[in-house]
mmCIF file of N, CA and C in Angstrom:
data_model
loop_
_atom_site.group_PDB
_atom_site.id
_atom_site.type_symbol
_atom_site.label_atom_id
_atom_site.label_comp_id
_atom_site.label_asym_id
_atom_site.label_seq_id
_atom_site.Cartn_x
_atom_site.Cartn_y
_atom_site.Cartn_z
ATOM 1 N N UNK A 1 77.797 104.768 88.164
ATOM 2 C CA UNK A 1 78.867 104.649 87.211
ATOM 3 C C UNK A 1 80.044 103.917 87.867
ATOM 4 N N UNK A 2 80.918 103.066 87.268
ATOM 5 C CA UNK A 2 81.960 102.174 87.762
ATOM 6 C C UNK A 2 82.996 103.296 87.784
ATOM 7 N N UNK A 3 83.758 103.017 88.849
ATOM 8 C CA UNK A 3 85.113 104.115 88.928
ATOM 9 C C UNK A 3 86.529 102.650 88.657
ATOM 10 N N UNK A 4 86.382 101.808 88.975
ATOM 11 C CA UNK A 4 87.650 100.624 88.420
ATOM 12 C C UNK A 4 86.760 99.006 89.011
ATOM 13 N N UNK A 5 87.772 98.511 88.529
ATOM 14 C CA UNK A 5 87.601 96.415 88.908
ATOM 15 C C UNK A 5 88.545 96.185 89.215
ATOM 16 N N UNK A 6 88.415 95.679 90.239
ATOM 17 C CA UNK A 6 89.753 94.564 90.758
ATOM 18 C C UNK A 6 89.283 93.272 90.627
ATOM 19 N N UNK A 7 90.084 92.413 90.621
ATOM 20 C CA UNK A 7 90.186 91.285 90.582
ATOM 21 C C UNK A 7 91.620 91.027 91.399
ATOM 22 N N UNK A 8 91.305 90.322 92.185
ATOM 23 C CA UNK A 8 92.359 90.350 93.547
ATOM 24 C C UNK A 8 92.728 88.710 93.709
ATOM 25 N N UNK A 9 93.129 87.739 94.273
ATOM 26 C CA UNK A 9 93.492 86.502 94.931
ATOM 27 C C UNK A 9 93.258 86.502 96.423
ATOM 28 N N UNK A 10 93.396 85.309 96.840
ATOM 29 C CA UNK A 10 93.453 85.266 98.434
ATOM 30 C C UNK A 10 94.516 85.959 99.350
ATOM 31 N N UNK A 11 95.888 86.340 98.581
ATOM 32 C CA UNK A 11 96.740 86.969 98.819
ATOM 33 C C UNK A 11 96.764 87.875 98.963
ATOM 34 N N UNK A 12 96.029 88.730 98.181
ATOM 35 C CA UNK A 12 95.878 89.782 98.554
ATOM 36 C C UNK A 12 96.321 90.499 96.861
ATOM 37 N N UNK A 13 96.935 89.365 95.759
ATOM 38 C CA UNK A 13 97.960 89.970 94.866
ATOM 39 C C UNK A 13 96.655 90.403 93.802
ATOM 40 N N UNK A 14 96.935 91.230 92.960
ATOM 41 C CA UNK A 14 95.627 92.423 92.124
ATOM 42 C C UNK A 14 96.191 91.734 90.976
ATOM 43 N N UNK A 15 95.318 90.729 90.285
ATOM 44 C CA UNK A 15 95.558 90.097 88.938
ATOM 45 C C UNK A 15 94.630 90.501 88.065
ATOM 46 N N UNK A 16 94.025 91.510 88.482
ATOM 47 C CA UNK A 16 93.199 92.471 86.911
ATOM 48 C C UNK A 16 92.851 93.585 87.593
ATOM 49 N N UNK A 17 93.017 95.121 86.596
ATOM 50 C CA UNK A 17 92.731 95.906 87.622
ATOM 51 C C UNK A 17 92.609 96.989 86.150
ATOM 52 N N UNK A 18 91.333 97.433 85.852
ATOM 53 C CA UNK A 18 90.760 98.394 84.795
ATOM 54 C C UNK A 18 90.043 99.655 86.450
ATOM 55 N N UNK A 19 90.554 100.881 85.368
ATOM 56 C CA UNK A 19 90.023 101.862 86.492
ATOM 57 C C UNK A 19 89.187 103.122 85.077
ATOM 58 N N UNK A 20 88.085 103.345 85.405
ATOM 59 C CA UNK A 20 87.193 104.199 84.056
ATOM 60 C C UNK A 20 87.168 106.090 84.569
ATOM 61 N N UNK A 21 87.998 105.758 85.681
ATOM 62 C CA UNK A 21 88.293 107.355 85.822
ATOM 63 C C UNK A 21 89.776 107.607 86.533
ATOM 64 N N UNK A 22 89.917 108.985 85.864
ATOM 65 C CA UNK A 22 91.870 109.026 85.935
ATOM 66 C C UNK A 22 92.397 109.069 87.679
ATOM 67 N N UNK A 23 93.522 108.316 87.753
ATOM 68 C CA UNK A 23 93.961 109.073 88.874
ATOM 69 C C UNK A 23 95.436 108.123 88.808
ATOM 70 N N UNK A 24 96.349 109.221 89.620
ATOM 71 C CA UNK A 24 97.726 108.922 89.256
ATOM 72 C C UNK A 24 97.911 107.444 89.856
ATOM 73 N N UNK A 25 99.088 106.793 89.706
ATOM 74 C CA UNK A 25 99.592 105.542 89.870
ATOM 75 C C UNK A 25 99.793 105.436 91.344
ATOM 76 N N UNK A 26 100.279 106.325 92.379
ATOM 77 C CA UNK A 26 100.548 106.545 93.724
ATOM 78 C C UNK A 26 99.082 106.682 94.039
ATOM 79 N N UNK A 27 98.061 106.708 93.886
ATOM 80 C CA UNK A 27 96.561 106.905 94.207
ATOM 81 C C UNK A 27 96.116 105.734 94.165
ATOM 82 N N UNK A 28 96.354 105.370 92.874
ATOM 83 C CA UNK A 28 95.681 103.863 92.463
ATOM 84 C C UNK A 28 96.598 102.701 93.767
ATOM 85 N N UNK A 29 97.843 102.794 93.674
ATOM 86 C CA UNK A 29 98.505 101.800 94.722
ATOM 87 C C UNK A 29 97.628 101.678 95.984
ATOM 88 N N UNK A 30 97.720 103.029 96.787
ATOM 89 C CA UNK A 30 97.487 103.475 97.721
ATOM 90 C C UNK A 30 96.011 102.944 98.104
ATOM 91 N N UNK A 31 95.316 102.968 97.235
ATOM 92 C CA UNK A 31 93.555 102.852 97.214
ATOM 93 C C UNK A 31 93.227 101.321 96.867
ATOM 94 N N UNK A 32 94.042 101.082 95.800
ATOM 95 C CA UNK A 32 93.947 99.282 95.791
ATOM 96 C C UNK A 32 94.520 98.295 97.305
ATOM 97 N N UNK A 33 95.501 98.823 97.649
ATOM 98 C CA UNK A 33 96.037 98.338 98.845
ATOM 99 C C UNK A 33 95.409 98.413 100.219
ATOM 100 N N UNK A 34 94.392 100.065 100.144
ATOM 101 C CA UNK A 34 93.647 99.667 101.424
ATOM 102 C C UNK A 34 91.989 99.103 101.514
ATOM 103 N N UNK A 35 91.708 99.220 99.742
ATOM 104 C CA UNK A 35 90.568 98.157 99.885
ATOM 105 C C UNK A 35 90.878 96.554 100.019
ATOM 106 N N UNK A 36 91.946 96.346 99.094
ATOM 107 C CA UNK A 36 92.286 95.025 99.511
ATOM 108 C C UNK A 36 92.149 94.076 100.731
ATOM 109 N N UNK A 37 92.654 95.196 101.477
ATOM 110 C CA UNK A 37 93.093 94.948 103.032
ATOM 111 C C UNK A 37 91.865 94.818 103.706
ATOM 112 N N UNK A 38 90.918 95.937 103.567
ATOM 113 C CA UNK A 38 89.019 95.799 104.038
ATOM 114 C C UNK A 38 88.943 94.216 103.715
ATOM 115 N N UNK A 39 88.880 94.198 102.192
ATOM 116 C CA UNK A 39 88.094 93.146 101.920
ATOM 117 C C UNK A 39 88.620 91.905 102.401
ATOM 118 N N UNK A 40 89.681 91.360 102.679
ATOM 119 C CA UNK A 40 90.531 90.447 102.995
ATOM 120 C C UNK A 40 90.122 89.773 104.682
ATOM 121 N N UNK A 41 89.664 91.047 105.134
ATOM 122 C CA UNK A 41 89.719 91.696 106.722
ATOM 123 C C UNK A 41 87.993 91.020 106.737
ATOM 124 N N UNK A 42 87.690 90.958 105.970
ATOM 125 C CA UNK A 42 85.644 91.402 106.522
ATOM 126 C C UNK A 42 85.738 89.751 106.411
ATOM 127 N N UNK A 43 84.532 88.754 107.176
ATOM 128 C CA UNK A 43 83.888 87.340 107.759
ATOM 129 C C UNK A 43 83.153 87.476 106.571
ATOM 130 N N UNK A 44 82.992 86.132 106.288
ATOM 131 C CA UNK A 44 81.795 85.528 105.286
ATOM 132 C C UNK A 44 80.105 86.077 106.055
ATOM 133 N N UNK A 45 80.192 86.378 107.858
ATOM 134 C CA UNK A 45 78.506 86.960 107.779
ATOM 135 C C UNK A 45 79.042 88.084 107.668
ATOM 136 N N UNK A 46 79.610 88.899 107.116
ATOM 137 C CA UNK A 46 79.435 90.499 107.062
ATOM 138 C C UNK A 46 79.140 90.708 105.775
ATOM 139 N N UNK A 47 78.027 91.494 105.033
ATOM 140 C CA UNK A 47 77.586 91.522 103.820
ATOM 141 C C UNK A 47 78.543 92.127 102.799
ATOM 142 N N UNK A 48 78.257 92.500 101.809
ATOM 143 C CA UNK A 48 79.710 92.461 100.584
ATOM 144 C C UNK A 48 80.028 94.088 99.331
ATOM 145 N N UNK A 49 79.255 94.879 100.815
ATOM 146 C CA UNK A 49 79.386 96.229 100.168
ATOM 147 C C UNK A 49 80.100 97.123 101.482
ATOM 148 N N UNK A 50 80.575 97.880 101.013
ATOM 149 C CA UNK A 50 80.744 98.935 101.957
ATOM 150 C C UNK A 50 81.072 100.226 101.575
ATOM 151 N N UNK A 51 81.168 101.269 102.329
ATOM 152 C CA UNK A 51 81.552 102.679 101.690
ATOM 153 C C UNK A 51 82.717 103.025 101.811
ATOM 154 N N UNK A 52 83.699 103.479 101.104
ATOM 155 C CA UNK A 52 85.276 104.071 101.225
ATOM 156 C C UNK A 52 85.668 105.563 100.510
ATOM 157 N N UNK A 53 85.562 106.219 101.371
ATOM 158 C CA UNK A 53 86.065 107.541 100.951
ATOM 159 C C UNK A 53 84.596 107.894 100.361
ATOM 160 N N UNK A 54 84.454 108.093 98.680
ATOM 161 C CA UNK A 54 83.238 108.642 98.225
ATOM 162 C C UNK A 54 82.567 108.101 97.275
ATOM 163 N N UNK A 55 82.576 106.612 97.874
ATOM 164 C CA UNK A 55 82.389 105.599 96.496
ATOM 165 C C UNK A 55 81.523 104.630 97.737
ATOM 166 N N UNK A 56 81.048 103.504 96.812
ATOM 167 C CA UNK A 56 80.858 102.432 97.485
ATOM 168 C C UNK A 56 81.697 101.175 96.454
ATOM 169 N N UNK A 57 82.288 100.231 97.500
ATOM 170 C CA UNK A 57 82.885 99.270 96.896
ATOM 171 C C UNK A 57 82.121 97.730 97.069
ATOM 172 N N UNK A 58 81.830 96.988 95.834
ATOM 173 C CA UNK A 58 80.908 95.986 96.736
ATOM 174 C C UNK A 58 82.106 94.555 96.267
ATOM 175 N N UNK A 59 81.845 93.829 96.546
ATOM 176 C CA UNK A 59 82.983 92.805 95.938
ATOM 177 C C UNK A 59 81.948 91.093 96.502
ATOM 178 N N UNK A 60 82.745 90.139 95.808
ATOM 179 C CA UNK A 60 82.411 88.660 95.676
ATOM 180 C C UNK A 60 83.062 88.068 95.480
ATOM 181 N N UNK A 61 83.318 86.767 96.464
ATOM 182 C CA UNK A 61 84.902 86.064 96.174
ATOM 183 C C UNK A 61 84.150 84.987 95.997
ATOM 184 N N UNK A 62 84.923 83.814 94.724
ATOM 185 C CA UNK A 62 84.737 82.881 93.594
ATOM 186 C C UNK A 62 85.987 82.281 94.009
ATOM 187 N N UNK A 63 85.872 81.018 94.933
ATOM 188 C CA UNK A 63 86.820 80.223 95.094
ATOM 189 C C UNK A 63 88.128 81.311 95.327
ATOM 190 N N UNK A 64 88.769 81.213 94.663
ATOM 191 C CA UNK A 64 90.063 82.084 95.135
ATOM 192 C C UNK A 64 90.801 83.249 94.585
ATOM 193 N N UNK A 65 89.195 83.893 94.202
ATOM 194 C CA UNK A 65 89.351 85.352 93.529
ATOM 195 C C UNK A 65 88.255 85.740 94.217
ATOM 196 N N UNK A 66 88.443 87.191 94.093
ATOM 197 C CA UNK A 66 87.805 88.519 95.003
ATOM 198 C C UNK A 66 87.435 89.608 93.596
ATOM 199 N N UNK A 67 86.254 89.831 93.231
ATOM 200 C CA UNK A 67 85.787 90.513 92.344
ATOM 201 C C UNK A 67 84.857 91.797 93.199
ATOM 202 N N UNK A 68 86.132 92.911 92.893
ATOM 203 C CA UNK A 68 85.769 94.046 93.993
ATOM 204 C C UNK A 68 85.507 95.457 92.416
ATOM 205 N N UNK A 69 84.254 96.021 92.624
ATOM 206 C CA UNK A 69 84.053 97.054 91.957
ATOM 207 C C UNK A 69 83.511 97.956 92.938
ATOM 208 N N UNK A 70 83.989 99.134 92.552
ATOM 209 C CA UNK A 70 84.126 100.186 92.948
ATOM 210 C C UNK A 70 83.202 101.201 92.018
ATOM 211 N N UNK A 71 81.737 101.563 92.971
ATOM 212 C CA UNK A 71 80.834 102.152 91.838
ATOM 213 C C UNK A 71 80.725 104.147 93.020
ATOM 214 N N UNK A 72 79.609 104.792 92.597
ATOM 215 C CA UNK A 72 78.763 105.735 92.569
ATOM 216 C C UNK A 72 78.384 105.469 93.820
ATOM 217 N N UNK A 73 78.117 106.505 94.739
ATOM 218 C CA UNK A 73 76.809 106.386 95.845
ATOM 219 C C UNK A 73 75.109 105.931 95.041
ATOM 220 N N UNK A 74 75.351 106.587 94.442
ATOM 221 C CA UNK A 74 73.867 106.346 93.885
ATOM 222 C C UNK A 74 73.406 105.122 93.066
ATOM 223 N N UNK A 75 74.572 104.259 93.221
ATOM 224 C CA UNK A 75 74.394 102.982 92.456
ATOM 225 C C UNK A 75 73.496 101.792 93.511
ATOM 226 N N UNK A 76 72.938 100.966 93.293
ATOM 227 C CA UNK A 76 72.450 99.652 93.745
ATOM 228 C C UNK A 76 73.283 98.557 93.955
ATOM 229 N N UNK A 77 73.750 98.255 95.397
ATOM 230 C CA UNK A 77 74.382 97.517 95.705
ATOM 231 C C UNK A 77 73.939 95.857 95.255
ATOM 232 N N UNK A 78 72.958 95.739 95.295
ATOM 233 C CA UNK A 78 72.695 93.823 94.217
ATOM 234 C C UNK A 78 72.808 93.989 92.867
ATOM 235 N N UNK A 79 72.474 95.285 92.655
ATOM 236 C CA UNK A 79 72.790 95.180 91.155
ATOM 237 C C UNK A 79 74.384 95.106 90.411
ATOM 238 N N UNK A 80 74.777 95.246 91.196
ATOM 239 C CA UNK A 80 76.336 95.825 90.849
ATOM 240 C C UNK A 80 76.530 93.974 91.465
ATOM 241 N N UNK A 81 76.573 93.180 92.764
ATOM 242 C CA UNK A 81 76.287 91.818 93.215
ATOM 243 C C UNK A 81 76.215 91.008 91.683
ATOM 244 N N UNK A 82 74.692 91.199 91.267
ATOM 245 C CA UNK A 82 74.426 90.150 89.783
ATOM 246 C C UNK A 82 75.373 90.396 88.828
ATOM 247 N N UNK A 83 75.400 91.900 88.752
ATOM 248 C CA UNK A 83 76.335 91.804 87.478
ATOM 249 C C UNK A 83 77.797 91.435 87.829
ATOM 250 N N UNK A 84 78.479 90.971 89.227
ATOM 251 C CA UNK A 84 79.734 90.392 89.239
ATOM 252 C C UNK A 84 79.156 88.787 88.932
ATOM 253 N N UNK A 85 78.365 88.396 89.541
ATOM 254 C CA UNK A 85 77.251 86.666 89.480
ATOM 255 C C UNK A 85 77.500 86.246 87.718
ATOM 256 N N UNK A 86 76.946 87.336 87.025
ATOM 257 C CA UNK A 86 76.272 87.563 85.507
ATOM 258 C C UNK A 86 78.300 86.698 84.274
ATOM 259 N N UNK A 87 78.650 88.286 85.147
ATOM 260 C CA UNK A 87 80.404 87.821 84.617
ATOM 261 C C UNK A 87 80.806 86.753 84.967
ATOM 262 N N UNK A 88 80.925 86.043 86.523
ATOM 263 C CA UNK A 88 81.696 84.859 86.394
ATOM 264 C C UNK A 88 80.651 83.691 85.658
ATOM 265 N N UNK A 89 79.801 83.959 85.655
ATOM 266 C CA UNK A 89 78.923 82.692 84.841
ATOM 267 C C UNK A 89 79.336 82.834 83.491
ATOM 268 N N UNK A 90 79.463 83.993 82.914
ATOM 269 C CA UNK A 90 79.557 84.586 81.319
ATOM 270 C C UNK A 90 81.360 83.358 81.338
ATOM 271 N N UNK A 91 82.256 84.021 82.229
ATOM 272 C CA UNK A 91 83.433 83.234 82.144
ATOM 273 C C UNK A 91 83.484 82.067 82.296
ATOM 274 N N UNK A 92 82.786 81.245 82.625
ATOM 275 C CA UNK A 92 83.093 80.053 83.221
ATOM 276 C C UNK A 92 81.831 79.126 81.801
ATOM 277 N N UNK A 93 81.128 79.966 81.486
ATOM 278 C CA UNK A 93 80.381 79.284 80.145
ATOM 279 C C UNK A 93 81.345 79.314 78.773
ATOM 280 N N UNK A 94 82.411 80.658 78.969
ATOM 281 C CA UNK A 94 82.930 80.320 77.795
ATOM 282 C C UNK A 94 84.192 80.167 77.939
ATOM 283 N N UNK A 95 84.653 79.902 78.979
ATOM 284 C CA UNK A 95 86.149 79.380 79.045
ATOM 285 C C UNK A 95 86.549 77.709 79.528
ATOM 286 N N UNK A 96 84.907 77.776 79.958
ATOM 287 C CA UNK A 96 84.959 76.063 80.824
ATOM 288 C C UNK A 96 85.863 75.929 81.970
ATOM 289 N N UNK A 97 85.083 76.025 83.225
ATOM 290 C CA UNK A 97 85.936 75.818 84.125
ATOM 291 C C UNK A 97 87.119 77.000 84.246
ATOM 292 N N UNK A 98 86.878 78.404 84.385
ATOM 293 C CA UNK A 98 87.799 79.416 84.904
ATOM 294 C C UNK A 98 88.699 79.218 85.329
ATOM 295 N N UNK A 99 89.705 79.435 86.055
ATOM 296 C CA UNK A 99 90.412 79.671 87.106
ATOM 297 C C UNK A 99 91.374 81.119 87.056
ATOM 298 N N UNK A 100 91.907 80.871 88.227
ATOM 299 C CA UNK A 100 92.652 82.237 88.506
ATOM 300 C C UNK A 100 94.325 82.501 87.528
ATOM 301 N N UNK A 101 94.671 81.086 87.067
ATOM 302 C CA UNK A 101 95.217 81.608 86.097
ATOM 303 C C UNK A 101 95.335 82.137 84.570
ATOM 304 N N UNK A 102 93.984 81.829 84.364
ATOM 305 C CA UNK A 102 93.157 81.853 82.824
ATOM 306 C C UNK A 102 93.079 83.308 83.356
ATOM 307 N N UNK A 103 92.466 83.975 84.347
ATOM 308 C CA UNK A 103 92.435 85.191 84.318
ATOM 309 C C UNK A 103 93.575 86.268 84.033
ATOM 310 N N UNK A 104 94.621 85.816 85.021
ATOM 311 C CA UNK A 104 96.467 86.317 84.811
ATOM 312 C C UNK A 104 96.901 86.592 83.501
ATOM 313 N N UNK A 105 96.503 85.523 82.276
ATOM 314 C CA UNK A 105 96.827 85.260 81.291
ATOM 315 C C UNK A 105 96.377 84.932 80.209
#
């Protein structure tokens, strides 16, 4: 089950951010800011999942966005992979040519 989506920049700045289970605003900061920081932190050979706290977070960066979901232990790390693959293709078929500010706005 998905616990939130980020959608992040090279900056580090969180330009979409849906979360499907509650938790206060000082949680959410706190937790967006130190996955950010992982993901920002990890080399193109280090693979694109990892575990944080009691989740696994897997993420995929698209030119100059970072598409980080945050699922279940018991979820499938490629599967959760395609279905970020699945979305930016879905976006980029019907928006023509994406970018990071079509997303913002």
């Amino acid at each position: 089950m998905l616990k939130f989506v980020l959608l992040v920049n090279k900056q580090g700045q969180t330009r979409l951010s849906q979360y499907y289970e509650y938790s206060t605003v000082v949680e959410r900061v706190i937790t967006e800011a130190d996955i950010i920081r992982k993901c920002l932190a990890r080399s193109d050979e280090q693979c694109s999942f990892m575990e944080y706290k009691n989740f696994k977070v897997v993420y995929r960066r698209y030119a100059s966005l970072y598409f980080i979901i945050a699922v279940d232990n018991s979820e499938n790390e490629l599967n959760i992979l395609e279905f970020i693959h699945n979305v930016v293709e879905a976006f980029d078929r019907y928006f023509e040519s994406v970018c990071e500010l079509d997303v913002s706005f």
